[in-house]
Amino acid sequence: MASTHTSLKTRIVLGLLSGFAAISPGLAQVYNGGGIGQGINATGGIAVPHTDLRTVVINIIRVTLSYLALAATVMIIVAGLYLVLSLGNESARDKAKNIIVYTIIGLVIILFSELIVNLVLKILS
């Protein structure tokens, strides 16, 4: 029965792919534009901030650390729910305590990482 089900799935997928392959040449379009030079000239008016790579990397690191701090906060809330819903179950309570402890350690690491990023930024500026 399982091989028949797999065979049916395979037939459906192959049928869809062959149908797409049959109509895809009709969907193709021919480009008659001015080429890459015209595209580059057209983008000349777009205001793109000229920042160096260091600033971009530091901004990415800061945003990432912010999201990690948010995730840690959510994990503390989840651990609190585990703790409340454990109803005296020792293993669930210990699991919740471990989640809280490890999350707090992670938050401390995140805070120190933010301090290190700021310190490097000040040194390099």
Tab-separated table of N, CA, C and O in Angstrom:
chain	number	residue	atom	x	y	z
A	1	MET	N	0.819	-1.190	0.000
A	1	MET	CA	0.000	0.000	0.000
A	1	MET	C	0.865	1.256	0.000
A	1	MET	O	0.563	2.219	-0.665
A	2	ALA	N	1.972	1.222	0.773
A	2	ALA	CA	2.839	2.397	0.839
A	2	ALA	C	3.514	2.658	-0.495
A	2	ALA	O	3.690	3.794	-0.901
A	3	SER	N	3.915	1.599	-1.209
A	3	SER	CA	4.570	1.795	-2.500
A	3	SER	C	3.589	2.343	-3.527
A	3	SER	O	3.962	3.116	-4.393
A	4	THR	N	2.299	1.951	-3.444
A	4	THR	CA	1.292	2.494	-4.347
A	4	THR	C	1.092	3.969	-4.089
A	4	THR	O	0.976	4.771	-5.010
A	5	HIS	N	1.088	4.356	-2.806
A	5	HIS	CA	0.930	5.766	-2.434
A	5	HIS	C	2.118	6.593	-2.922
A	5	HIS	O	1.939	7.670	-3.480
A	6	THR	N	3.314	6.057	-2.756
A	6	THR	CA	4.501	6.755	-3.236
A	6	THR	C	4.483	6.846	-4.754
A	6	THR	O	4.832	7.861	-5.338
A	7	SER	N	4.051	5.789	-5.386
A	7	SER	CA	3.988	5.782	-6.833
A	7	SER	C	2.989	6.826	-7.330
A	7	SER	O	3.236	7.508	-8.316
A	8	LEU	N	1.869	6.967	-6.645
A	8	LEU	CA	0.874	7.958	-7.023
A	8	LEU	C	1.431	9.364	-6.859
A	8	LEU	O	1.253	10.221	-7.727
A	9	LYS	N	2.130	9.605	-5.756
A	9	LYS	CA	2.761	10.917	-5.538
A	9	LYS	C	3.773	11.211	-6.638
A	9	LYS	O	3.834	12.312	-7.174
A	10	THR	N	4.569	10.212	-6.973
A	10	THR	CA	5.581	10.387	-8.006
A	10	THR	C	4.936	10.703	-9.347
A	10	THR	O	5.396	11.592	-10.069
A	11	ARG	N	3.860	10.010	-9.657
A	11	ARG	CA	3.167	10.268	-10.913
A	11	ARG	C	2.603	11.686	-10.972
A	11	ARG	O	2.666	12.351	-12.006
A	12	ILE	N	2.045	12.143	-9.858
A	12	ILE	CA	1.477	13.492	-9.824
A	12	ILE	C	2.568	14.540	-10.019
A	12	ILE	O	2.430	15.465	-10.818
A	13	VAL	N	3.678	14.381	-9.315
A	13	VAL	CA	4.773	15.342	-9.430
A	13	VAL	C	5.349	15.346	-10.836
A	13	VAL	O	5.577	16.406	-11.433
A	14	LEU	N	5.570	14.169	-11.395
A	14	LEU	CA	6.105	14.091	-12.753
A	14	LEU	C	5.126	14.674	-13.771
A	14	LEU	O	5.533	15.340	-14.724
A	15	GLY	N	3.844	14.455	-13.561
A	15	GLY	CA	2.843	15.036	-14.452
A	15	GLY	C	2.844	16.548	-14.401
A	15	GLY	O	2.772	17.223	-15.438
A	16	LEU	N	2.938	17.112	-13.185
A	16	LEU	CA	2.985	18.568	-13.051
A	16	LEU	C	4.243	19.144	-13.681
A	16	LEU	O	4.201	20.175	-14.361
A	17	LEU	N	5.375	18.488	-13.455
A	17	LEU	CA	6.630	18.974	-14.032
A	17	LEU	C	6.621	18.912	-15.552
A	17	LEU	O	7.079	19.841	-16.221
A	18	SER	N	6.089	17.825	-16.099
A	18	SER	CA	6.064	17.731	-17.554
A	18	SER	C	5.086	18.735	-18.147
A	18	SER	O	5.329	19.287	-19.224
A	19	GLY	N	3.985	19.020	-17.454
A	19	GLY	CA	3.049	20.039	-17.923
A	19	GLY	C	3.686	21.409	-17.912
A	19	GLY	O	3.523	22.202	-18.847
A	20	PHE	N	4.442	21.708	-16.868
A	20	PHE	CA	5.133	22.999	-16.801
A	20	PHE	C	6.199	23.093	-17.886
A	20	PHE	O	6.364	24.137	-18.513
A	21	ALA	N	6.904	21.993	-18.116
A	21	ALA	CA	7.944	21.998	-19.157
A	21	ALA	C	7.327	22.210	-20.530
A	21	ALA	O	7.946	22.810	-21.411
A	22	ALA	N	6.106	21.732	-20.725
A	22	ALA	CA	5.462	21.880	-22.024
A	22	ALA	C	5.033	23.316	-22.293
A	22	ALA	O	5.091	23.788	-23.421
A	23	ILE	N	4.632	24.048	-21.235
A	23	ILE	CA	4.150	25.420	-21.459
A	23	ILE	C	5.222	26.473	-21.217
A	23	ILE	O	5.047	27.623	-21.593
A	24	SER	N	6.348	26.105	-20.613
A	24	SER	CA	7.370	27.106	-20.290
A	24	SER	C	7.985	27.794	-21.508
A	24	SER	O	8.304	28.978	-21.437
A	25	PRO	N	8.187	27.136	-22.649
A	25	PRO	CA	8.714	27.885	-23.805
A	25	PRO	C	7.778	29.004	-24.245
A	25	PRO	O	8.227	30.047	-24.717
A	26	GLY	N	6.489	28.812	-24.068
A	26	GLY	CA	5.538	29.855	-24.425
A	26	GLY	C	5.585	31.034	-23.471
A	26	GLY	O	5.160	32.145	-23.806
A	27	LEU	N	6.097	30.813	-22.251
A	27	LEU	CA	6.182	31.884	-21.263
A	27	LEU	C	7.476	32.682	-21.376
A	27	LEU	O	7.607	33.728	-20.759
A	28	ALA	N	8.437	32.178	-22.123
A	28	ALA	CA	9.718	32.855	-22.264
A	28	ALA	C	9.541	34.183	-22.982
A	28	ALA	O	8.723	34.311	-23.879
A	29	GLN	N	10.326	35.175	-22.552
A	29	GLN	CA	10.251	36.489	-23.178
A	29	GLN	C	11.621	36.863	-23.713
A	29	GLN	O	12.647	36.466	-23.185
A	30	VAL	N	11.624	37.654	-24.741
A	30	VAL	CA	12.869	38.107	-25.346
A	30	VAL	C	13.143	39.510	-24.836
A	30	VAL	O	12.273	40.376	-24.859
A	31	TYR	N	14.382	39.740	-24.383
A	31	TYR	CA	14.766	41.054	-23.873
A	31	TYR	C	15.359	41.860	-25.019
A	31	TYR	O	16.322	41.455	-25.638
A	32	ASN	N	14.760	42.998	-25.288
A	32	ASN	CA	15.249	43.874	-26.346
A	32	ASN	C	15.690	45.216	-25.786
A	32	ASN	O	15.619	46.229	-26.462
A	33	GLY	N	16.138	45.239	-24.536
A	33	GLY	CA	16.508	46.499	-23.899
A	33	GLY	C	17.899	46.952	-24.287
A	33	GLY	O	18.567	46.377	-25.138
A	34	GLY	N	18.337	48.008	-23.617
A	34	GLY	CA	19.602	48.631	-23.931
A	34	GLY	C	20.805	47.948	-23.323
A	34	GLY	O	21.928	48.404	-23.486
A	35	GLY	N	20.622	46.896	-22.575
A	35	GLY	CA	21.747	46.185	-22.002
A	35	GLY	C	22.078	46.652	-20.602
A	35	GLY	O	21.388	47.479	-19.996
A	36	ILE	N	23.179	46.156	-20.102
A	36	ILE	CA	23.553	46.429	-18.718
A	36	ILE	C	23.986	47.884	-18.524
A	36	ILE	O	23.765	48.466	-17.475
A	37	GLY	N	24.564	48.478	-19.534
A	37	GLY	CA	24.983	49.883	-19.420
A	37	GLY	C	23.801	50.806	-19.169
A	37	GLY	O	23.865	51.709	-18.338
A	38	GLN	N	22.713	50.585	-19.869
A	38	GLN	CA	21.519	51.403	-19.659
A	38	GLN	C	20.952	51.176	-18.263
A	38	GLN	O	20.496	52.105	-17.606
A	39	GLY	N	21.014	49.951	-17.785
A	39	GLY	CA	20.530	49.657	-16.436
A	39	GLY	C	21.360	50.344	-15.371
A	39	GLY	O	20.834	50.887	-14.399
A	40	ILE	N	22.674	50.355	-15.563
A	40	ILE	CA	23.552	51.028	-14.606
A	40	ILE	C	23.301	52.522	-14.623
A	40	ILE	O	23.243	53.170	-13.572
A	41	ASN	N	23.135	53.096	-15.797
A	41	ASN	CA	22.845	54.528	-15.881
A	41	ASN	C	21.500	54.866	-15.253
A	41	ASN	O	21.337	55.925	-14.644
A	42	ALA	N	20.514	53.978	-15.398
A	42	ALA	CA	19.193	54.232	-14.837
A	42	ALA	C	19.218	54.214	-13.312
A	42	ALA	O	18.424	54.886	-12.671
A	43	THR	N	20.135	53.464	-12.715
A	43	THR	CA	20.194	53.397	-11.256
A	43	THR	C	21.020	54.523	-10.664
A	43	THR	O	21.136	54.626	-9.450
A	44	GLY	N	21.570	55.386	-11.475
A	44	GLY	CA	22.405	56.470	-10.969
A	44	GLY	C	21.664	57.447	-10.084
A	44	GLY	O	22.240	58.067	-9.198
A	45	GLY	N	20.366	57.599	-10.261
A	45	GLY	CA	19.601	58.553	-9.471
A	45	GLY	C	19.095	58.004	-8.148
A	45	GLY	O	18.526	58.730	-7.347
A	46	ILE	N	19.290	56.729	-7.912
A	46	ILE	CA	18.805	56.128	-6.673
A	46	ILE	C	19.766	56.498	-5.550
A	46	ILE	O	20.980	56.344	-5.662
A	47	ALA	N	19.203	56.967	-4.443
A	47	ALA	CA	20.022	57.379	-3.305
A	47	ALA	C	20.413	56.162	-2.485
A	47	ALA	O	19.613	55.601	-1.754
A	48	VAL	N	21.637	55.724	-2.649
A	48	VAL	CA	22.163	54.601	-1.894
A	48	VAL	C	23.161	55.153	-0.891
A	48	VAL	O	24.083	55.879	-1.274
A	49	PRO	N	22.986	54.828	0.400
A	49	PRO	CA	23.938	55.350	1.379
A	49	PRO	C	25.325	54.757	1.156
A	49	PRO	O	25.464	53.559	0.928
A	50	HIS	N	26.308	55.600	1.190
A	50	HIS	CA	27.684	55.148	0.993
A	50	HIS	C	28.317	54.934	2.364
A	50	HIS	O	28.867	55.850	2.966
A	51	THR	N	28.189	53.719	2.863
A	51	THR	CA	28.782	53.378	4.149
A	51	THR	C	29.857	52.339	3.916
A	51	THR	O	29.802	51.560	2.966
A	52	ASP	N	30.810	52.333	4.811
A	52	ASP	CA	31.883	51.359	4.671
A	52	ASP	C	31.440	50.006	5.222
A	52	ASP	O	30.431	49.884	5.907
A	53	LEU	N	32.213	49.006	4.920
A	53	LEU	CA	31.879	47.639	5.294
A	53	LEU	C	31.823	47.468	6.808
A	53	LEU	O	30.974	46.744	7.325
A	54	ARG	N	32.695	48.157	7.513
A	54	ARG	CA	32.740	48.057	8.974
A	54	ARG	C	31.409	48.469	9.586
A	54	ARG	O	30.875	47.795	10.470
A	55	THR	N	30.828	49.563	9.107
A	55	THR	CA	29.562	50.047	9.639
A	55	THR	C	28.436	49.070	9.344
A	55	THR	O	27.586	48.804	10.201
A	56	VAL	N	28.432	48.511	8.143
A	56	VAL	CA	27.401	47.545	7.783
A	56	VAL	C	27.488	46.309	8.672
A	56	VAL	O	26.469	45.822	9.192
A	57	VAL	N	28.697	45.792	8.894
A	57	VAL	CA	28.881	44.601	9.728
A	57	VAL	C	28.456	44.890	11.162
A	57	VAL	O	27.776	44.074	11.795
A	58	ILE	N	28.826	46.039	11.697
A	58	ILE	CA	28.454	46.378	13.066
A	58	ILE	C	26.944	46.515	13.191
A	58	ILE	O	26.351	46.063	14.181
A	59	ASN	N	26.288	47.097	12.203
A	59	ASN	CA	24.831	47.197	12.242
A	59	ASN	C	24.174	45.822	12.206
A	59	ASN	O	23.196	45.573	12.914
A	60	ILE	N	24.710	44.920	11.395
A	60	ILE	CA	24.177	43.557	11.339
A	60	ILE	C	24.354	42.857	12.683
A	60	ILE	O	23.437	42.190	13.173
A	61	ILE	N	25.515	43.035	13.295
A	61	ILE	CA	25.768	42.412	14.596
A	61	ILE	C	24.816	42.971	15.644
A	61	ILE	O	24.251	42.224	16.453
A	62	ARG	N	24.590	44.284	15.644
A	62	ARG	CA	23.682	44.888	16.622
A	62	ARG	C	22.254	44.383	16.458
A	62	ARG	O	21.579	44.078	17.443
A	63	VAL	N	21.785	44.292	15.224
A	63	VAL	CA	20.423	43.794	14.997
A	63	VAL	C	20.312	42.333	15.425
A	63	VAL	O	19.330	41.927	16.059
A	64	THR	N	21.334	41.547	15.108
A	64	THR	CA	21.332	40.141	15.503
A	64	THR	C	21.300	39.997	17.018
A	64	THR	O	20.541	39.181	17.561
A	65	LEU	N	22.100	40.791	17.718
A	65	LEU	CA	22.099	40.728	19.171
A	65	LEU	C	20.755	41.161	19.750
A	65	LEU	O	20.295	40.608	20.755
A	66	SER	N	20.109	42.114	19.120
A	66	SER	CA	18.785	42.542	19.586
A	66	SER	C	17.778	41.406	19.448
A	66	SER	O	16.972	41.167	20.357
A	67	TYR	N	17.809	40.703	18.315
A	67	TYR	CA	16.900	39.580	18.135
A	67	TYR	C	17.210	38.438	19.102
A	67	TYR	O	16.304	37.757	19.583
A	68	LEU	N	18.474	38.226	19.395
A	68	LEU	CA	18.840	37.192	20.363
A	68	LEU	C	18.329	37.543	21.754
A	68	LEU	O	17.865	36.671	22.498
A	69	ALA	N	18.400	38.822	22.109
A	69	ALA	CA	17.869	39.244	23.408
A	69	ALA	C	16.359	39.044	23.454
A	69	ALA	O	15.804	38.629	24.485
A	70	LEU	N	15.680	39.318	22.359
A	70	LEU	CA	14.236	39.086	22.290
A	70	LEU	C	13.924	37.598	22.435
A	70	LEU	O	12.998	37.212	23.172
A	71	ALA	N	14.698	36.757	21.777
A	71	ALA	CA	14.496	35.309	21.882
A	71	ALA	C	14.742	34.825	23.305
A	71	ALA	O	14.021	33.954	23.808
A	72	ALA	N	15.728	35.402	23.975
A	72	ALA	CA	16.006	35.022	25.357
A	72	ALA	C	14.841	35.412	26.264
A	72	ALA	O	14.469	34.669	27.175
A	73	THR	N	14.245	36.561	26.014
A	73	THR	CA	13.093	36.983	26.800
A	73	THR	C	11.925	36.023	26.604
A	73	THR	O	11.250	35.637	27.566
A	74	VAL	N	11.708	35.616	25.370
A	74	VAL	CA	10.634	34.648	25.088
A	74	VAL	C	10.926	33.325	25.795
A	74	VAL	O	10.015	32.690	26.351
A	75	MET	N	12.184	32.904	25.808
A	75	MET	CA	12.539	31.647	26.472
A	75	MET	C	12.309	31.726	27.981
A	75	MET	O	11.900	30.742	28.600
A	76	ILE	N	12.546	32.881	28.580
A	76	ILE	CA	12.278	33.024	30.017
A	76	ILE	C	10.775	32.919	30.274
A	76	ILE	O	10.338	32.301	31.248
A	77	ILE	N	9.973	33.486	29.381
A	77	ILE	CA	8.517	33.370	29.527
A	77	ILE	C	8.080	31.914	29.386
A	77	ILE	O	7.262	31.411	30.170
A	78	VAL	N	8.638	31.213	28.394
A	78	VAL	CA	8.307	29.794	28.206
A	78	VAL	C	8.724	28.978	29.422
A	78	VAL	O	7.977	28.106	29.897
A	79	ALA	N	9.897	29.265	29.965
A	79	ALA	CA	10.355	28.546	31.154
A	79	ALA	C	9.448	28.837	32.342
A	79	ALA	O	9.168	27.944	33.153
A	80	GLY	N	8.967	30.071	32.442
A	80	GLY	CA	8.022	30.396	33.512
A	80	GLY	C	6.735	29.604	33.363
A	80	GLY	O	6.164	29.134	34.361
A	81	LEU	N	6.273	29.430	32.137
A	81	LEU	CA	5.080	28.608	31.912
A	81	LEU	C	5.340	27.147	32.286
A	81	LEU	O	4.488	26.490	32.882
A	82	TYR	N	6.524	26.630	31.924
A	82	TYR	CA	6.883	25.274	32.342
A	82	TYR	C	6.842	25.163	33.856
A	82	TYR	O	6.345	24.183	34.405
A	83	LEU	N	7.377	26.162	34.527
A	83	LEU	CA	7.445	26.137	35.987
A	83	LEU	C	6.056	26.170	36.599
A	83	LEU	O	5.764	25.422	37.534
A	84	VAL	N	5.190	27.016	36.073
A	84	VAL	CA	3.843	27.119	36.615
A	84	VAL	C	3.033	25.866	36.308
A	84	VAL	O	2.274	25.382	37.145
A	85	LEU	N	3.200	25.330	35.095
A	85	LEU	CA	2.412	24.175	34.688
A	85	LEU	C	3.003	22.840	35.113
A	85	LEU	O	2.440	21.791	34.787
A	86	SER	N	4.121	22.857	35.832
A	86	SER	CA	4.739	21.603	36.258
A	86	SER	C	3.890	20.887	37.301
A	86	SER	O	3.937	19.669	37.399
A	87	LEU	N	3.108	21.636	38.073
A	87	LEU	CA	2.190	21.072	39.075
A	87	LEU	C	2.888	20.085	40.009
A	87	LEU	O	2.391	19.004	40.289
A	88	GLY	N	4.057	20.465	40.470
A	88	GLY	CA	4.776	19.638	41.428
A	88	GLY	C	5.639	18.557	40.820
A	88	GLY	O	6.311	17.831	41.545
A	89	ASN	N	5.639	18.417	39.520
A	89	ASN	CA	6.477	17.422	38.864
A	89	ASN	C	7.925	17.903	38.921
A	89	ASN	O	8.273	18.947	38.384
A	90	GLU	N	8.761	17.123	39.588
A	90	GLU	CA	10.150	17.535	39.821
A	90	GLU	C	10.942	17.690	38.521
A	90	GLU	O	11.701	18.638	38.361
A	91	SER	N	10.777	16.766	37.594
A	91	SER	CA	11.574	16.833	36.369
A	91	SER	C	11.188	18.047	35.519
A	91	SER	O	12.054	18.700	34.940
A	92	ALA	N	9.889	18.364	35.465
A	92	ALA	CA	9.452	19.544	34.708
A	92	ALA	C	9.937	20.818	35.389
A	92	ALA	O	10.328	21.782	34.720
A	93	ARG	N	9.920	20.832	36.702
A	93	ARG	CA	10.392	22.002	37.440
A	93	ARG	C	11.898	22.190	37.256
A	93	ARG	O	12.374	23.311	37.050
A	94	ASP	N	12.643	21.100	37.295
A	94	ASP	CA	14.088	21.191	37.076
A	94	ASP	C	14.404	21.633	35.652
A	94	ASP	O	15.329	22.411	35.421
A	95	LYS	N	13.611	21.154	34.693
A	95	LYS	CA	13.800	21.561	33.300
A	95	LYS	C	13.567	23.063	33.154
A	95	LYS	O	14.334	23.766	32.488
A	96	ALA	N	12.518	23.567	33.801
A	96	ALA	CA	12.220	25.000	33.740
A	96	ALA	C	13.332	25.814	34.387
A	96	ALA	O	13.742	26.853	33.854
A	97	LYS	N	13.833	25.355	35.499
A	97	LYS	CA	14.937	26.070	36.168
A	97	LYS	C	16.183	26.089	35.287
A	97	LYS	O	16.870	27.106	35.193
A	98	ASN	N	16.486	24.956	34.636
A	98	ASN	CA	17.651	24.908	33.741
A	98	ASN	C	17.480	25.858	32.564
A	98	ASN	O	18.429	26.528	32.159
A	99	ILE	N	16.269	25.918	32.015
A	99	ILE	CA	16.024	26.842	30.905
A	99	ILE	C	16.258	28.274	31.350
A	99	ILE	O	16.897	29.067	30.655
A	100	ILE	N	15.772	28.614	32.529
A	100	ILE	CA	15.949	29.980	33.042
A	100	ILE	C	17.424	30.281	33.268
A	100	ILE	O	17.919	31.343	32.873
A	101	VAL	N	18.146	29.357	33.879
A	101	VAL	CA	19.571	29.585	34.171
A	101	VAL	C	20.366	29.747	32.873
A	101	VAL	O	21.148	30.695	32.718
A	102	TYR	N	20.148	28.844	31.921
A	102	TYR	CA	20.898	28.923	30.667
A	102	TYR	C	20.517	30.163	29.856
A	102	TYR	O	21.346	30.744	29.166
A	103	THR	N	19.269	30.571	29.944
A	103	THR	CA	18.846	31.772	29.236
A	103	THR	C	19.468	33.014	29.852
A	103	THR	O	19.886	33.928	29.134
A	104	ILE	N	19.552	33.056	31.163
A	104	ILE	CA	20.199	34.199	31.815
A	104	ILE	C	21.679	34.240	31.465
A	104	ILE	O	22.234	35.315	31.204
A	105	ILE	N	22.324	33.076	31.407
A	105	ILE	CA	23.724	33.039	30.984
A	105	ILE	C	23.847	33.550	29.545
A	105	ILE	O	24.747	34.333	29.223
A	106	GLY	N	22.920	33.154	28.690
A	106	GLY	CA	22.918	33.647	27.313
A	106	GLY	C	22.712	35.152	27.243
A	106	GLY	O	23.347	35.840	26.438
A	107	LEU	N	21.828	35.686	28.087
A	107	LEU	CA	21.616	37.141	28.114
A	107	LEU	C	22.873	37.878	28.551
A	107	LEU	O	23.199	38.936	28.005
A	108	VAL	N	23.581	37.329	29.513
A	108	VAL	CA	24.837	37.955	29.959
A	108	VAL	C	25.844	37.951	28.813
A	108	VAL	O	26.529	38.964	28.573
A	109	ILE	N	25.933	36.833	28.079
A	109	ILE	CA	26.834	36.765	26.932
A	109	ILE	C	26.434	37.785	25.871
A	109	ILE	O	27.282	38.456	25.278
A	110	ILE	N	25.125	37.931	25.634
A	110	ILE	CA	24.636	38.912	24.656
A	110	ILE	C	25.022	40.325	25.089
A	110	ILE	O	25.475	41.132	24.267
A	111	LEU	N	24.859	40.634	26.366
A	111	LEU	CA	25.214	41.973	26.853
A	111	LEU	C	26.705	42.236	26.720
A	111	LEU	O	27.118	43.325	26.312
A	112	PHE	N	27.518	41.226	27.059
A	112	PHE	CA	28.963	41.406	26.896
A	112	PHE	C	29.342	41.540	25.427
A	112	PHE	O	30.253	42.291	25.075
A	113	SER	N	28.641	40.834	24.548
A	113	SER	CA	28.902	40.962	23.115
A	113	SER	C	28.599	42.371	22.636
A	113	SER	O	29.337	42.940	21.833
A	114	GLU	N	27.495	42.939	23.122
A	114	GLU	CA	27.150	44.314	22.766
A	114	GLU	C	28.222	45.282	23.274
A	114	GLU	O	28.617	46.210	22.557
A	115	LEU	N	28.718	45.044	24.471
A	115	LEU	CA	29.794	45.900	24.997
A	115	LEU	C	31.059	45.769	24.151
A	115	LEU	O	31.736	46.766	23.880
A	116	ILE	N	31.384	44.562	23.737
A	116	ILE	CA	32.578	44.341	22.913
A	116	ILE	C	32.422	45.038	21.560
A	116	ILE	O	33.360	45.670	21.065
A	117	VAL	N	31.226	44.947	20.959
A	117	VAL	CA	30.999	45.616	19.677
A	117	VAL	C	31.167	47.123	19.836
A	117	VAL	O	31.808	47.782	19.012
A	118	ASN	N	30.599	47.689	20.896
A	118	ASN	CA	30.746	49.130	21.125
A	118	ASN	C	32.196	49.516	21.382
A	118	ASN	O	32.660	50.564	20.927
A	119	LEU	N	32.919	48.679	22.109
A	119	LEU	CA	34.322	48.957	22.390
A	119	LEU	C	35.150	48.921	21.110
A	119	LEU	O	35.970	49.819	20.859
A	120	VAL	N	34.929	47.920	20.277
A	120	VAL	CA	35.649	47.841	19.007
A	120	VAL	C	35.308	49.024	18.122
A	120	VAL	O	36.175	49.594	17.459
A	121	LEU	N	34.051	49.409	18.123
A	121	LEU	CA	33.630	50.568	17.325
A	121	LEU	C	34.342	51.833	17.778
A	121	LEU	O	34.800	52.644	16.964
A	122	LYS	N	34.462	52.030	19.086
A	122	LYS	CA	35.158	53.218	19.601
A	122	LYS	C	36.650	53.166	19.299
A	122	LYS	O	37.258	54.194	19.001
A	123	ILE	N	37.239	51.993	19.386
A	123	ILE	CA	38.664	51.863	19.110
A	123	ILE	C	38.964	52.137	17.638
A	123	ILE	O	39.924	52.827	17.298
A	124	LEU	N	38.113	51.619	16.749
A	124	LEU	CA	38.351	51.783	15.331
A	124	LEU	C	37.936	53.146	14.789
A	124	LEU	O	38.309	53.507	13.676
A	125	SER	N	37.167	53.894	15.559
A	125	SER	CA	36.719	55.214	15.078
A	125	SER	C	37.775	56.269	15.260
A	125	SER	O	38.601	56.274	16.061
